Amino acid sequence: MNTPDMSDGPQIPEALKPLVDTIKKYQRMYQYQIDRTAPHTFHRWLATGGLNILFMLRIVLAQGWYIVCYAHGIYLLNLLLAFLQPKFDPSLEQDIAATNIEEGGEEEENANGHSGGGFNDDEEFRPFIRRLPEWQFW
């Protein structure tokens, strides 16, 4: 009995299979290069700084594209701020708890009977978790 091919993707016409294979080959090559550079954090930051300097030098020497550079700078600043901010802000959680108490609500108690803001014994203490992980910042 002849059964249809049960691959995980959509069926690709025969004429496009060489193109799809070439795209997959280049995606694997790209992923290999990304995986090779992952442990070299200092060198990545150094290369990024160098590329930013070259970009700024190009803008100054070309004497143009200032609005595009300005928009790109705002985007990079937004990424940098998200990279530097914690994912869970403890001061914000304390403010919410204080507002709840002021509005007549009760203090929340965790499993150990401690009032809000503390950690449960089951919860692991993580002093800083970035809102935007480093690899996504790149």
JSON list of N, CA and C in Angstrom, two decimals, residues 108-116 118-123:
[
{"chain": "A", "resi": 108, "resn": "GLU", "atom": "N", "xyz": [-0.62, 40.30, 52.42]},
{"chain": "A", "resi": 108, "resn": "GLU", "atom": "CA", "xyz": [-0.60, 38.92, 51.94]},
{"chain": "A", "resi": 108, "resn": "GLU", "atom": "C", "xyz": [0.41, 38.13, 52.75]},
{"chain": "A", "resi": 109, "resn": "GLU", "atom": "N", "xyz": [0.05, 36.90, 53.08]},
{"chain": "A", "resi": 109, "resn": "GLU", "atom": "CA", "xyz": [0.97, 36.04, 53.81]},
{"chain": "A", "resi": 109, "resn": "GLU", "atom": "C", "xyz": [1.33, 34.87, 52.93]},
{"chain": "A", "resi": 110, "resn": "ASN", "atom": "N", "xyz": [2.60, 34.49, 52.99]},
{"chain": "A", "resi": 110, "resn": "ASN", "atom": "CA", "xyz": [3.01, 33.33, 52.20]},
{"chain": "A", "resi": 110, "resn": "ASN", "atom": "C", "xyz": [2.83, 32.07, 53.03]},
{"chain": "A", "resi": 111, "resn": "ALA", "atom": "N", "xyz": [3.32, 30.96, 52.54]},
{"chain": "A", "resi": 111, "resn": "ALA", "atom": "CA", "xyz": [3.10, 29.66, 53.19]},
{"chain": "A", "resi": 111, "resn": "ALA", "atom": "C", "xyz": [3.71, 29.59, 54.58]},
{"chain": "A", "resi": 112, "resn": "ASN", "atom": "N", "xyz": [4.75, 30.39, 54.85]},
{"chain": "A", "resi": 112, "resn": "ASN", "atom": "CA", "xyz": [5.41, 30.34, 56.15]},
{"chain": "A", "resi": 112, "resn": "ASN", "atom": "C", "xyz": [4.82, 31.31, 57.16]},
{"chain": "A", "resi": 113, "resn": "GLY", "atom": "N", "xyz": [3.79, 32.05, 56.75]},
{"chain": "A", "resi": 113, "resn": "GLY", "atom": "CA", "xyz": [3.20, 33.01, 57.67]},
{"chain": "A", "resi": 113, "resn": "GLY", "atom": "C", "xyz": [3.88, 34.36, 57.64]},
{"chain": "A", "resi": 114, "resn": "HIS", "atom": "N", "xyz": [4.87, 34.54, 56.77]},
{"chain": "A", "resi": 114, "resn": "HIS", "atom": "CA", "xyz": [5.54, 35.83, 56.66]},
{"chain": "A", "resi": 114, "resn": "HIS", "atom": "C", "xyz": [4.70, 36.74, 55.78]},
{"chain": "A", "resi": 115, "resn": "SER", "atom": "N", "xyz": [4.77, 38.04, 56.06]},
{"chain": "A", "resi": 115, "resn": "SER", "atom": "CA", "xyz": [3.98, 38.97, 55.26]},
{"chain": "A", "resi": 115, "resn": "SER", "atom": "C", "xyz": [4.61, 39.15, 53.88]},
{"chain": "A", "resi": 116, "resn": "GLY", "atom": "N", "xyz": [3.87, 39.77, 52.95]},
{"chain": "A", "resi": 116, "resn": "GLY", "atom": "CA", "xyz": [4.25, 39.91, 51.55]},
{"chain": "A", "resi": 116, "resn": "GLY", "atom": "C", "xyz": [5.65, 40.46, 51.35]},
{"chain": "A", "resi": 118, "resn": "GLY", "atom": "N", "xyz": [8.35, 38.66, 50.86]},
{"chain": "A", "resi": 118, "resn": "GLY", "atom": "CA", "xyz": [9.37, 37.66, 51.13]},
{"chain": "A", "resi": 118, "resn": "GLY", "atom": "C", "xyz": [9.32, 36.53, 50.13]},
{"chain": "A", "resi": 119, "resn": "PHE", "atom": "N", "xyz": [10.19, 35.58, 50.32]},
{"chain": "A", "resi": 119, "resn": "PHE", "atom": "CA", "xyz": [10.24, 34.43, 49.42]},
{"chain": "A", "resi": 119, "resn": "PHE", "atom": "C", "xyz": [9.81, 33.18, 50.16]},
{"chain": "A", "resi": 120, "resn": "ASN", "atom": "N", "xyz": [9.13, 32.29, 49.46]},
{"chain": "A", "resi": 120, "resn": "ASN", "atom": "CA", "xyz": [8.78, 30.99, 50.02]},
{"chain": "A", "resi": 120, "resn": "ASN", "atom": "C", "xyz": [10.04, 30.15, 50.10]},
{"chain": "A", "resi": 121, "resn": "ASP", "atom": "N", "xyz": [9.98, 29.10, 50.93]},
{"chain": "A", "resi": 121, "resn": "ASP", "atom": "CA", "xyz": [11.12, 28.19, 51.00]},
{"chain": "A", "resi": 121, "resn": "ASP", "atom": "C", "xyz": [11.28, 27.43, 49.69]},
{"chain": "A", "resi": 122, "resn": "ASP", "atom": "N", "xyz": [10.18, 27.22, 48.97]},
{"chain": "A", "resi": 122, "resn": "ASP", "atom": "CA", "xyz": [10.24, 26.50, 47.71]},
{"chain": "A", "resi": 122, "resn": "ASP", "atom": "C", "xyz": [10.82, 27.36, 46.58]},
{"chain": "A", "resi": 123, "resn": "GLU", "atom": "N", "xyz": [10.76, 28.65, 46.74]},
{"chain": "A", "resi": 123, "resn": "GLU", "atom": "CA", "xyz": [11.17, 29.56, 45.67]},
{"chain": "A", "resi": 123, "resn": "GLU", "atom": "C", "xyz": [12.67, 29.85, 45.77]}
]
